[in-house]
Tab-separated table of C-alpha atoms in Angstrom:
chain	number	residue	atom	x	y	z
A	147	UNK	CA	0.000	0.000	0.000
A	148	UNK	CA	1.203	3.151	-0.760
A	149	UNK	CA	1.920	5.946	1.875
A	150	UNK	CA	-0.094	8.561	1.890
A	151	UNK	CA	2.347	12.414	0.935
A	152	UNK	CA	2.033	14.623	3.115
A	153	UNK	CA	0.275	18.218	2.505
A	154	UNK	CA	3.023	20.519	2.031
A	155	UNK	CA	2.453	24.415	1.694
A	156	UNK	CA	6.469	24.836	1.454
A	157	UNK	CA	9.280	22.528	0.913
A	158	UNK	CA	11.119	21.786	3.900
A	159	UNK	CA	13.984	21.949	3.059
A	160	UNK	CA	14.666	25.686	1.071
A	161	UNK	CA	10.892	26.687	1.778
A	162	UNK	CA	10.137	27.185	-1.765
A	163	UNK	CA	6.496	27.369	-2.407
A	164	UNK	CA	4.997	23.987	-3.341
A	165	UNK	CA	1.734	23.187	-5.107
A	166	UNK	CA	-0.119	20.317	-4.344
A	167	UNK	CA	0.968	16.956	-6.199
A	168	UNK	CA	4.562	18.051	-5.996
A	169	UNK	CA	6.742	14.717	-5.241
A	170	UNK	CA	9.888	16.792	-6.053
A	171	UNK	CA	10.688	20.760	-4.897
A	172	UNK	CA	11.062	23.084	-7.852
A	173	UNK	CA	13.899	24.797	-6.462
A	174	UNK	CA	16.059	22.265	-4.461
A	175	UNK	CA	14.735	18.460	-5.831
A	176	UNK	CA	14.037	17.315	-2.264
A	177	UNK	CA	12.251	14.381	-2.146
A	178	UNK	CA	8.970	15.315	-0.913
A	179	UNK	CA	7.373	11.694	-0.423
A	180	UNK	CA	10.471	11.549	2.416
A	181	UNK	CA	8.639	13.795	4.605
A	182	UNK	CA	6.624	11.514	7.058
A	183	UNK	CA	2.973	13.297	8.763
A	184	UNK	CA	5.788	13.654	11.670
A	185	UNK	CA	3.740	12.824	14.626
A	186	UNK	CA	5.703	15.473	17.787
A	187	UNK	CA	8.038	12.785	18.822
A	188	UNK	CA	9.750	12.408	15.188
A	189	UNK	CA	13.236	13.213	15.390
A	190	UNK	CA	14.797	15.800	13.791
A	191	UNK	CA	17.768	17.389	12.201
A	192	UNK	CA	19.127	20.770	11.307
A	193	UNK	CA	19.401	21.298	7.676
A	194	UNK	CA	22.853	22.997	6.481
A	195	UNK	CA	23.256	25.361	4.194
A	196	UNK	CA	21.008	27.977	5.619
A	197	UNK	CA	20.889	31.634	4.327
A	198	UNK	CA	22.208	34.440	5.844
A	199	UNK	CA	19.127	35.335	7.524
A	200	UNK	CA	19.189	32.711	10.125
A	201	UNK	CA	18.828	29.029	10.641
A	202	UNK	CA	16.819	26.338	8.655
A	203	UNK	CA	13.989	25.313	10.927
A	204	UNK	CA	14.274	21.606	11.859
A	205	UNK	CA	12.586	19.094	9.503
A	206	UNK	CA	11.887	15.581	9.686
A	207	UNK	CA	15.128	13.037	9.733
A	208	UNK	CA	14.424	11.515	6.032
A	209	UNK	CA	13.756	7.651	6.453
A	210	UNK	CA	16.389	5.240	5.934
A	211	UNK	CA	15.449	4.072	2.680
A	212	UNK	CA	16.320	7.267	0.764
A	213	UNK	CA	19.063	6.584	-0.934
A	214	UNK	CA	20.882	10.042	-1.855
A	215	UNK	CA	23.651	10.134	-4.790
A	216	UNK	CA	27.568	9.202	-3.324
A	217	UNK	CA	28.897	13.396	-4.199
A	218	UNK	CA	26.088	14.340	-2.065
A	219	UNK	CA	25.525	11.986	1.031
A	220	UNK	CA	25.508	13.249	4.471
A	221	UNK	CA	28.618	13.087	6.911
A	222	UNK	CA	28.908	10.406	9.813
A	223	UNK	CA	27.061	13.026	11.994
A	224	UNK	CA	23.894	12.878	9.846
A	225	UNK	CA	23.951	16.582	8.538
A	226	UNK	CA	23.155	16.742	4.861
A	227	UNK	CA	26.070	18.496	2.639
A	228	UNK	CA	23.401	19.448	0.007
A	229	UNK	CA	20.054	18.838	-0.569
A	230	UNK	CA	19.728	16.361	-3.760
A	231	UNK	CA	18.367	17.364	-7.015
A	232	UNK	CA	15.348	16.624	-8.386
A	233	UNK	CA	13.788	15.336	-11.985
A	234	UNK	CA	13.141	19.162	-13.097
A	235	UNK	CA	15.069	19.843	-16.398
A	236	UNK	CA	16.746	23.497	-15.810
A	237	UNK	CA	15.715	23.970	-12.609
A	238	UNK	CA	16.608	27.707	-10.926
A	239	UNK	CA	19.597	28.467	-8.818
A	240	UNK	CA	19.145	26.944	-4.944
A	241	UNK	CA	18.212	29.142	-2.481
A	242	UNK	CA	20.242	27.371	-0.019
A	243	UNK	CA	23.870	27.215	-2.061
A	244	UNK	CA	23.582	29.870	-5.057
A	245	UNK	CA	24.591	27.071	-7.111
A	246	UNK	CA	22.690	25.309	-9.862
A	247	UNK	CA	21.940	21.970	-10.250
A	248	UNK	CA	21.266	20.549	-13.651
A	249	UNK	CA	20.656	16.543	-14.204
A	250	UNK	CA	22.807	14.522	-15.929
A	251	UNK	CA	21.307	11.950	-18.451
A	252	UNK	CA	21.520	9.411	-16.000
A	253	UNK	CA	19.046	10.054	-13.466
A	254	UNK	CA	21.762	9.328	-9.831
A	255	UNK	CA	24.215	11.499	-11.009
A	256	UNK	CA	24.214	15.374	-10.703
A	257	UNK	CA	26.061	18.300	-11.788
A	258	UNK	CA	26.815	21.108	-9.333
A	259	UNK	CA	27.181	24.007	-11.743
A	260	UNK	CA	28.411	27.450	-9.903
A	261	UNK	CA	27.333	30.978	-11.987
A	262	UNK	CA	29.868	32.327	-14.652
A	263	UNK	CA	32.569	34.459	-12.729
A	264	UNK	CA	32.872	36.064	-16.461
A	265	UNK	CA	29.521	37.135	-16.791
A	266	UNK	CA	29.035	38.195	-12.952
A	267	UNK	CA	26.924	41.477	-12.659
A	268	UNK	CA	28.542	44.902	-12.616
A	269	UNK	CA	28.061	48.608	-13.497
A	270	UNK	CA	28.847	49.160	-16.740
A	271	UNK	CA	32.127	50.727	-18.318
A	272	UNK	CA	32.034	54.618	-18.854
A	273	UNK	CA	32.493	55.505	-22.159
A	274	UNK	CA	36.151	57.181	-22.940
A	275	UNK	CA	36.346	60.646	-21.777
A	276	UNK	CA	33.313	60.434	-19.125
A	277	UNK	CA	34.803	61.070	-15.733
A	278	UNK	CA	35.440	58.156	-13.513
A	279	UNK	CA	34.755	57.939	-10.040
A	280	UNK	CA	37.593	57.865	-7.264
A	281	UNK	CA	36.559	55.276	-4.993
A	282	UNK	CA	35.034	52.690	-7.439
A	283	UNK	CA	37.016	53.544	-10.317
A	284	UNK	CA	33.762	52.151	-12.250
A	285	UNK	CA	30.801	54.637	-11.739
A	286	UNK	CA	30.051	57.905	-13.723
A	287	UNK	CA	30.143	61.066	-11.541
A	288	UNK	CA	27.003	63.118	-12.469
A	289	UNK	CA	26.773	67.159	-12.853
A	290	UNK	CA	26.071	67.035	-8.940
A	291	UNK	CA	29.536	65.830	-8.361
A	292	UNK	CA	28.345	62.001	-6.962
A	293	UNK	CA	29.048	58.762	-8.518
A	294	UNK	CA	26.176	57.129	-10.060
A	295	UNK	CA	27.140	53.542	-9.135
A	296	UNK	CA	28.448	53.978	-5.676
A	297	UNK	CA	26.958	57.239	-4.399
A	298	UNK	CA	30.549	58.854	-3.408
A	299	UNK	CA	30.902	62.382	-3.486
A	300	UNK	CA	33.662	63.544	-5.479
A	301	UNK	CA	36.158	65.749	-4.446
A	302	UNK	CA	36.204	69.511	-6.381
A	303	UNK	CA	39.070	70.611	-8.409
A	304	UNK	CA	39.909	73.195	-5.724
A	305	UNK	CA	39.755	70.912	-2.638
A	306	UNK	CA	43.715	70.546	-3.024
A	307	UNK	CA	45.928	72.805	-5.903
A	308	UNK	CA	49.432	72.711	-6.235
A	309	UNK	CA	51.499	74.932	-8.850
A	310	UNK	CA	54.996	75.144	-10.039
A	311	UNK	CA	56.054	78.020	-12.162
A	312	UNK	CA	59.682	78.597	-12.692
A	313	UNK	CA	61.351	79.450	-9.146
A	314	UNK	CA	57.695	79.402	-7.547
A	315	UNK	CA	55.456	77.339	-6.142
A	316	UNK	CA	51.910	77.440	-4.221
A	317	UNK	CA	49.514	74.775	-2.494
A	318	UNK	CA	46.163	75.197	-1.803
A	319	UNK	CA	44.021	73.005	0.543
A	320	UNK	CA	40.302	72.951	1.547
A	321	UNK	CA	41.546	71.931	5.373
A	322	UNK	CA	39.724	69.526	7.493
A	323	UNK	CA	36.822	71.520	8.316
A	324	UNK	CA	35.341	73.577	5.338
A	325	UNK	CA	32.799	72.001	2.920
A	326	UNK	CA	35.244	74.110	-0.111
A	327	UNK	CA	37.867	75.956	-0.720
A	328	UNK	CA	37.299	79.479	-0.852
A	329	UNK	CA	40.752	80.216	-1.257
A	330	UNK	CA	42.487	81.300	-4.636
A	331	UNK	CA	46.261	82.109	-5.906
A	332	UNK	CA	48.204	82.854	-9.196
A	333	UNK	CA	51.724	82.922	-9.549
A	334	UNK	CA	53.798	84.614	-12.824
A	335	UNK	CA	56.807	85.298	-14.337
A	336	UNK	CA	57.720	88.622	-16.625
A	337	UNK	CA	60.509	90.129	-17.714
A	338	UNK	CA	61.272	94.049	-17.230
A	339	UNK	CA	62.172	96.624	-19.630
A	340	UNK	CA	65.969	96.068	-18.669
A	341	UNK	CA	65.490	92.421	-19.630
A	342	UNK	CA	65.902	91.444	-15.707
A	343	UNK	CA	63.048	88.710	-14.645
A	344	UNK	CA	60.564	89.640	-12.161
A	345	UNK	CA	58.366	86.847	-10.145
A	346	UNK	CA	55.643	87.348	-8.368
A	347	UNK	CA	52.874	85.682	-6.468
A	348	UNK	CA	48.919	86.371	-5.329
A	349	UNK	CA	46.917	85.063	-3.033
A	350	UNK	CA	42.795	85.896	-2.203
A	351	UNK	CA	40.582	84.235	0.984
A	352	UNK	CA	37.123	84.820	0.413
A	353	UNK	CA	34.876	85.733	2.483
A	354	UNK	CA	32.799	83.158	3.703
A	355	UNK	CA	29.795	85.417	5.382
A	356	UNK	CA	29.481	86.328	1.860
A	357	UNK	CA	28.114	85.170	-1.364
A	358	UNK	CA	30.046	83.629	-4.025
A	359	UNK	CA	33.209	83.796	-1.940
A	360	UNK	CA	34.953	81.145	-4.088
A	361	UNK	CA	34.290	83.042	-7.036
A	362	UNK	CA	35.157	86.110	-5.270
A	363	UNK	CA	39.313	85.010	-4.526
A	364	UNK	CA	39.208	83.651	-7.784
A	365	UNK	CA	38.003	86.300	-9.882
A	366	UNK	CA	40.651	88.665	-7.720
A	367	UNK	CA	43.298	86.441	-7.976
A	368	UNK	CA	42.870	86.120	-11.873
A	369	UNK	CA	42.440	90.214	-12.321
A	370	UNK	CA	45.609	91.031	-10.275
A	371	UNK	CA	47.917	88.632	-12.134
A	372	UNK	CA	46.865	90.219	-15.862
A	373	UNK	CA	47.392	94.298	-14.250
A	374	UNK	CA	50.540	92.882	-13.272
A	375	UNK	CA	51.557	90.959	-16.483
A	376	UNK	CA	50.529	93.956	-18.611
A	377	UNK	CA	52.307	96.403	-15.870
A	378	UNK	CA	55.779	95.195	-15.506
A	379	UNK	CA	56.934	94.713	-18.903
A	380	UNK	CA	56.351	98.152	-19.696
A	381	UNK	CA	58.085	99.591	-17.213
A	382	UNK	CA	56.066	100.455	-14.311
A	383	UNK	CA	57.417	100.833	-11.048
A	384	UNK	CA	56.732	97.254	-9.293
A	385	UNK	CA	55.251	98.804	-6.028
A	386	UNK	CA	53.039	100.985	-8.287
A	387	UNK	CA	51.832	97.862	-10.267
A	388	UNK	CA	50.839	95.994	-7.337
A	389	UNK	CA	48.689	98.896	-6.580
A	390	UNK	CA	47.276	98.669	-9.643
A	391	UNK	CA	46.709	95.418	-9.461
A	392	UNK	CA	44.743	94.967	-6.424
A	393	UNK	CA	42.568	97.923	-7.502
A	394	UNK	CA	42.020	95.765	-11.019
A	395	UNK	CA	41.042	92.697	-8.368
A	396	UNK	CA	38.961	95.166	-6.596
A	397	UNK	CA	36.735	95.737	-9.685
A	398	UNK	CA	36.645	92.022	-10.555
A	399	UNK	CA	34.941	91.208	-7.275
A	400	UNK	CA	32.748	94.463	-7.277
A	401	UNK	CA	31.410	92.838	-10.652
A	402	UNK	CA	30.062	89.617	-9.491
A	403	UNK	CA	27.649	91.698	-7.338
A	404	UNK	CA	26.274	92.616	-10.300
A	405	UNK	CA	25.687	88.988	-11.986
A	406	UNK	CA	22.081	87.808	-11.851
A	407	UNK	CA	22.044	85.108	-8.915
A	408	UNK	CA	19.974	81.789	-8.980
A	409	UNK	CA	17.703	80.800	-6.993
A	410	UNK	CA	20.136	78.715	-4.819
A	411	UNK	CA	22.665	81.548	-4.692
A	412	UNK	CA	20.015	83.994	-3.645
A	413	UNK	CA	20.141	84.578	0.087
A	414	UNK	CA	19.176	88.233	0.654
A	415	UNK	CA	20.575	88.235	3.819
A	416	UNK	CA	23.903	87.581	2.702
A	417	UNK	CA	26.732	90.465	1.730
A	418	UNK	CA	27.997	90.945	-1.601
A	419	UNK	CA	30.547	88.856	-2.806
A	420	UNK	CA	34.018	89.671	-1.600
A	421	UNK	CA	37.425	88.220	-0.173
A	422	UNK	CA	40.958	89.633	0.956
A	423	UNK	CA	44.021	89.458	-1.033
A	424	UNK	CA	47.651	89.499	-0.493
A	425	UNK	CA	50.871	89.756	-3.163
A	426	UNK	CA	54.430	89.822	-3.750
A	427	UNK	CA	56.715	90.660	-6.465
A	428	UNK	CA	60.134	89.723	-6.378
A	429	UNK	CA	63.155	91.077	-8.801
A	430	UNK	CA	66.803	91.328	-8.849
A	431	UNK	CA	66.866	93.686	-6.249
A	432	UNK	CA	64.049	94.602	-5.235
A	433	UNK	CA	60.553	92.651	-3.507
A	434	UNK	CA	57.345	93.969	-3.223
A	435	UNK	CA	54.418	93.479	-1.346
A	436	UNK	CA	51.224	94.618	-1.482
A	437	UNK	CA	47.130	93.888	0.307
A	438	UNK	CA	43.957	94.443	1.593
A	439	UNK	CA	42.569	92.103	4.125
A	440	UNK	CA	44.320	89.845	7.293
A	441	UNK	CA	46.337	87.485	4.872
A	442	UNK	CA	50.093	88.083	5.017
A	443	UNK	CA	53.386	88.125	3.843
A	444	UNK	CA	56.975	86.986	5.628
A	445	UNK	CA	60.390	87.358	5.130
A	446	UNK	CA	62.712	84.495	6.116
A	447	UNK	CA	66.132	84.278	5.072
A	448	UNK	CA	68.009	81.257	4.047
A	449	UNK	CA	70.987	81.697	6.359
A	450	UNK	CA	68.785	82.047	9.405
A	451	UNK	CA	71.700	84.176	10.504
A	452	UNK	CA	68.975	87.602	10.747
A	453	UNK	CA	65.761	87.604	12.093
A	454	UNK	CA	62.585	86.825	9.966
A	455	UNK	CA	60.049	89.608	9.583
A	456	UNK	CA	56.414	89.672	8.820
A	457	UNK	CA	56.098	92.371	6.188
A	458	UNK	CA	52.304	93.231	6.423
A	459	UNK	CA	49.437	94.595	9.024
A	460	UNK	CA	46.302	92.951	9.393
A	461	UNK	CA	43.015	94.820	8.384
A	462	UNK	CA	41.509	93.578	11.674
A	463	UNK	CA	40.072	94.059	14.939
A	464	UNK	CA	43.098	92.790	16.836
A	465	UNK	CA	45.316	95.120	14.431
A	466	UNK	CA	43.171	97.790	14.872
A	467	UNK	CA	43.513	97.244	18.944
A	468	UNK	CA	46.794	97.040	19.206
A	469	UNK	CA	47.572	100.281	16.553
A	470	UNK	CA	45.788	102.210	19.247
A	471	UNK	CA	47.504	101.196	21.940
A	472	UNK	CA	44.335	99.513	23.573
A	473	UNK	CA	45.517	96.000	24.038
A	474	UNK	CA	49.026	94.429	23.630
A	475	UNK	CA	48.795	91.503	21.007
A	476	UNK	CA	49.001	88.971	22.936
A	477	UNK	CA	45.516	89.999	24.299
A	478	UNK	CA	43.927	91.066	21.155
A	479	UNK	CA	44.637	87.677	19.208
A	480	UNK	CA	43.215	86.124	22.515
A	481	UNK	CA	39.666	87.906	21.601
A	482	UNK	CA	37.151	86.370	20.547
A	483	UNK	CA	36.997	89.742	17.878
A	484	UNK	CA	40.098	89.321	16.935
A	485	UNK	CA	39.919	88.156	13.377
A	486	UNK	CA	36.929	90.038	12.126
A	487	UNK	CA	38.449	91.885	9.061
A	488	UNK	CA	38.274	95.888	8.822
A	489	UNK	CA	39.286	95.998	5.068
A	490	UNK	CA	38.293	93.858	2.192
A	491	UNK	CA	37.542	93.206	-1.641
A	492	UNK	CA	33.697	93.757	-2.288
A	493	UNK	CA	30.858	95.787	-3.520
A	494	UNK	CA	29.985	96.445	0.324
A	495	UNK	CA	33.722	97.414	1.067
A	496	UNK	CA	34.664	100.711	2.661
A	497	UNK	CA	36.558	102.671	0.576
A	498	UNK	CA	38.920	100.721	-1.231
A	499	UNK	CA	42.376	101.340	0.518
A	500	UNK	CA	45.171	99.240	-0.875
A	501	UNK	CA	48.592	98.362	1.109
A	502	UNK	CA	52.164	98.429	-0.660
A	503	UNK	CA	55.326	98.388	0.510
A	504	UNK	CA	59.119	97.329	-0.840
A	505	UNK	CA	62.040	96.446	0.255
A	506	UNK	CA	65.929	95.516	-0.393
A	507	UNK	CA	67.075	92.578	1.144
A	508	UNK	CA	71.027	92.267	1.976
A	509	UNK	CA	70.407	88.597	1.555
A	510	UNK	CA	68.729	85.862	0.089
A	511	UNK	CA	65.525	84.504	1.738
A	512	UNK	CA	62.348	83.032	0.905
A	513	UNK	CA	59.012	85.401	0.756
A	514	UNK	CA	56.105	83.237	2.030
A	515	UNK	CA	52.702	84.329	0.892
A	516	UNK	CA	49.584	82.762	2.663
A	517	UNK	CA	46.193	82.883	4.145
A	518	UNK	CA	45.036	83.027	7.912
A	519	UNK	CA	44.537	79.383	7.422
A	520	UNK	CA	48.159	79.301	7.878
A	521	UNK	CA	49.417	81.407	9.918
A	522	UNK	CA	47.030	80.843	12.533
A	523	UNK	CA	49.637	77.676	13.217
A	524	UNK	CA	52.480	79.725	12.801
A	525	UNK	CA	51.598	83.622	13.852
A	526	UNK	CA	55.026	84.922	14.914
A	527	UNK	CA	57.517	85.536	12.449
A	528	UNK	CA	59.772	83.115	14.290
A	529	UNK	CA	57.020	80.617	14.061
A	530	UNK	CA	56.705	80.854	10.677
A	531	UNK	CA	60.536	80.788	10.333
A	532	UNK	CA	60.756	77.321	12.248
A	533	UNK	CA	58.263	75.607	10.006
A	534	UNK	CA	60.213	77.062	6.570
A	535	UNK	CA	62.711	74.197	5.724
A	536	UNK	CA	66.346	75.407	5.476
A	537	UNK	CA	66.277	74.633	1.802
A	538	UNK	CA	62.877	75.869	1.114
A	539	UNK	CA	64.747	78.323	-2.349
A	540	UNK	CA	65.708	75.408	-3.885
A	541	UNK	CA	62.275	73.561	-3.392
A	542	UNK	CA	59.706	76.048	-2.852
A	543	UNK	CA	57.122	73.439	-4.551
A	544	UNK	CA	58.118	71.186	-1.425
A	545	UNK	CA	58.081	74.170	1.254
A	546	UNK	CA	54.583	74.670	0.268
A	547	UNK	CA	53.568	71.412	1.206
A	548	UNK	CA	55.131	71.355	4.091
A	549	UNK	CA	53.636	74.120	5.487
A	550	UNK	CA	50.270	73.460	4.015
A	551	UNK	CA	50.850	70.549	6.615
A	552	UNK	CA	51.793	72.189	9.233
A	553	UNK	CA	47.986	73.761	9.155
A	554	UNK	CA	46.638	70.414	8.654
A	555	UNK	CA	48.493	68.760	11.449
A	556	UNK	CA	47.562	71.870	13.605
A	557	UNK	CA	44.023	71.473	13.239
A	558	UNK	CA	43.017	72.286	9.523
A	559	UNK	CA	39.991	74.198	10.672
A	560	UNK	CA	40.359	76.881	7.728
A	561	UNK	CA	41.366	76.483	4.028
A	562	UNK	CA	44.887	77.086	3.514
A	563	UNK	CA	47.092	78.226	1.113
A	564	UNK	CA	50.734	79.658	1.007
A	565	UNK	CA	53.042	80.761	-1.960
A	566	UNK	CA	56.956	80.496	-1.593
A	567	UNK	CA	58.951	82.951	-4.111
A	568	UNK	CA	62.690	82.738	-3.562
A	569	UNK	CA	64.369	86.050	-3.190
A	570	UNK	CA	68.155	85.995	-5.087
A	571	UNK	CA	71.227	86.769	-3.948
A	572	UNK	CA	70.967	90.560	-4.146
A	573	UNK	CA	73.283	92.729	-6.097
A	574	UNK	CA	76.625	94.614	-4.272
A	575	UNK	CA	75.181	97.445	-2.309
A	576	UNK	CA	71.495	96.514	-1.856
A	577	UNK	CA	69.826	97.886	1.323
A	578	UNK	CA	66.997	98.233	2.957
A	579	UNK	CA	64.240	100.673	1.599
């Protein structure tokens, strides 16, 4: 007589959804006419195999007389290594292994059959030219500046900058803090009308209580360097250039207040675009500087053997303090005040009053060019001096680096960026100015 199968909404074994009349699952080929009505004393086993989510439940011991194919019988213990295959032709990928089991023409044996490695599932090449994400190296990076097969964000051109030209160099970071860099520079190399060379070197902070103050250093950084490469070939006094040229800057920024905003850029409450800005211009005998703003300028000279100097005065609160004899420095850079800026680049500027001043070195040196989010780890001249490597005029591309990490290793909490322009070995009777 034969024994009654039992009434089986799921296969035991995987738990793939069975219909009734099944003798075989769909998914696994368990032997469904194994399955006894299992009265509450039959014994049971834990299946193997189970998916990530947890645990097979427990399902009848099969009765001795299954006989199960020699690749795939159980161990001495009794725990199944795979469930066998059944008579379906093609059947789907287990649920239990991820592999597939196809039949063989003979019906005891059976293939195991593991997916294609070389057709495994993937995003899909970007085409030549389309800009490749950083992290996946597979992904395209949409207008919004995320990878569209792993989500990452990608980092902006001006998160980190680095610049060689000739005897000068500049970095530029975003720090650890700041969502951008707001921080812009330009370096250039002319020649004057007595065919000596003449370097020099800019360098513009935004604003960030402003709008646009990204576009702001930029678009001041960019203006100064043409006024100056137009200036000094012709024969205009360097210091009178760099005047020139931060008043060009000034009208580059003034401009942007003018461009139409969009609606993401429009915060009424916001000032007009603006930034600070700080240069040098180094010849023969001779080195300029020249800005508006609390970014500055130092002097440190190769043979250590004279003091370094910081060449420029902040446009700030603590500057302003201290000028008037109302606080020492030490107690004005201790205020919380202390770095709000009293002079600027902007359409909501005070009256635009520009900075210059030259000098004659009796030696060479290194002029170091840079933003409060340096010097706020090196404020003293002698600070500044200590992090300068001794050989920073032969590798001024190096120097900048190194000092862009001495910001980042103090903290990072601003953008920072720093120029290096070597100053030569004057001519015979140079002196001071």
């Amino acid at each position: 007589m034969m024994s009654q199968m039992p009434q089986l909404s799921a296969c035991p074994s995987c738990e793939w959804p069975l219909e009734s009349g099944d003798r075989f699952c769909g998914a696994c080929g368990y032997d469904l006419s194994a399955v006894p009505a299992r009265p509450d004393d039959s014994p049971t086993i834990a299946m193997n195999g189970a998916p990530p989510g947890g645990p097979w439940p427990e399902v009848p011991h099969p009765p001795a007389e299954v006989h199960l194919p020699a690749d795939l019988r159980g161990t001495e213990s009794g725990e199944h290594a795979l469930p066998p295959s059944g008579p379906v032709v093609g059947s789907p990928v287990s649920p239990v292994s991820g592999v597939r089991f196809d039949r063989s023409p003979e019906p005891d044996e059976y293939v195991l059959q593991a997916p294609d490695p070389r057709v495994a599932a993937g995003p899909p090449t970007p085409a030549e030219g389309t800009k490749v994400c950083v992290a996946c190296r597979a992904g395209r990076v949409d207008d919004d500046g995320y990878c569209e097969n792993c989500g990452h964000a990608q980092p902006r051109e001006r998160d980190h900058m680095e610049q060689e030209a000739g005897p000068i160099a500049a970095v530029s970071d975003r720090g650890l803090r700041h969502h951008r860099n707001e921080d812009a520079f330009t370096l250039g190399t002319s020649v004057l009308p007595d065919g000596s060379p003449a370097t020099f070197a800019v360098v513009c902070d935004g604003v960030s209580s402003a709008t646009r103050p990204d576009d702001a250093s930029l678009a001041a950084s960019r203006a100064a360097a043409d006024a100056l490469l137009a200036a000094l070939p012709q024969g205009t006094h360097p210091q009178q250039a760099m005047h020139e040229a931060i008043v060009s800057a000034s009208r580059a920024v003034n401009s942007l207040a003018a461009e139409p905003a969009t609606a993401r850029e429009h915060q009424p409450h916001q000032n007009a675009p603006a930034c600070t800005i700080v240069g040098s211009i180094v010849t023969p005998s001779l080195l300029v500087v020249g800005w508006v703003g609390d970014s500055r300028v130092y002097w440190v000279p190769t043979d250590r053997s004279s003091p370094p100097a910081r060449l420029t005065e902040d446009d700030s609160w603590a500057a302003q303090m201290v000028a008037a004899g109302l606080m020492n420095e030490a107690e004005a850079y201790a205020d919380e005040r202390a770095h709000a800026i009293t002079g600027w680049l902007g359409a909501d500027a005070y009256e635009l009053d520009p900075h210059t001043a030259s000098f004659k070195p009796d030696r060479p040196g290194v002029v170091v060019v840079c933003t409060d989010g340096l010097w706020n780890y090196a404020e003293a001249a002698d600070e500044m001096a200590e992090a300068v490597p001794a050989d920073a005029a032969a590798r001024p591309l190096h120097t900048a680096r190194v000092l862009v990490g001495h910001a980042l290793d103090g903290g990072g909490h601003d953008n920072v960026t720093v120029a290096v322009v070597p100053f030569p070995t004057p001519p015979q009777g140079a002196g001071s100015a």
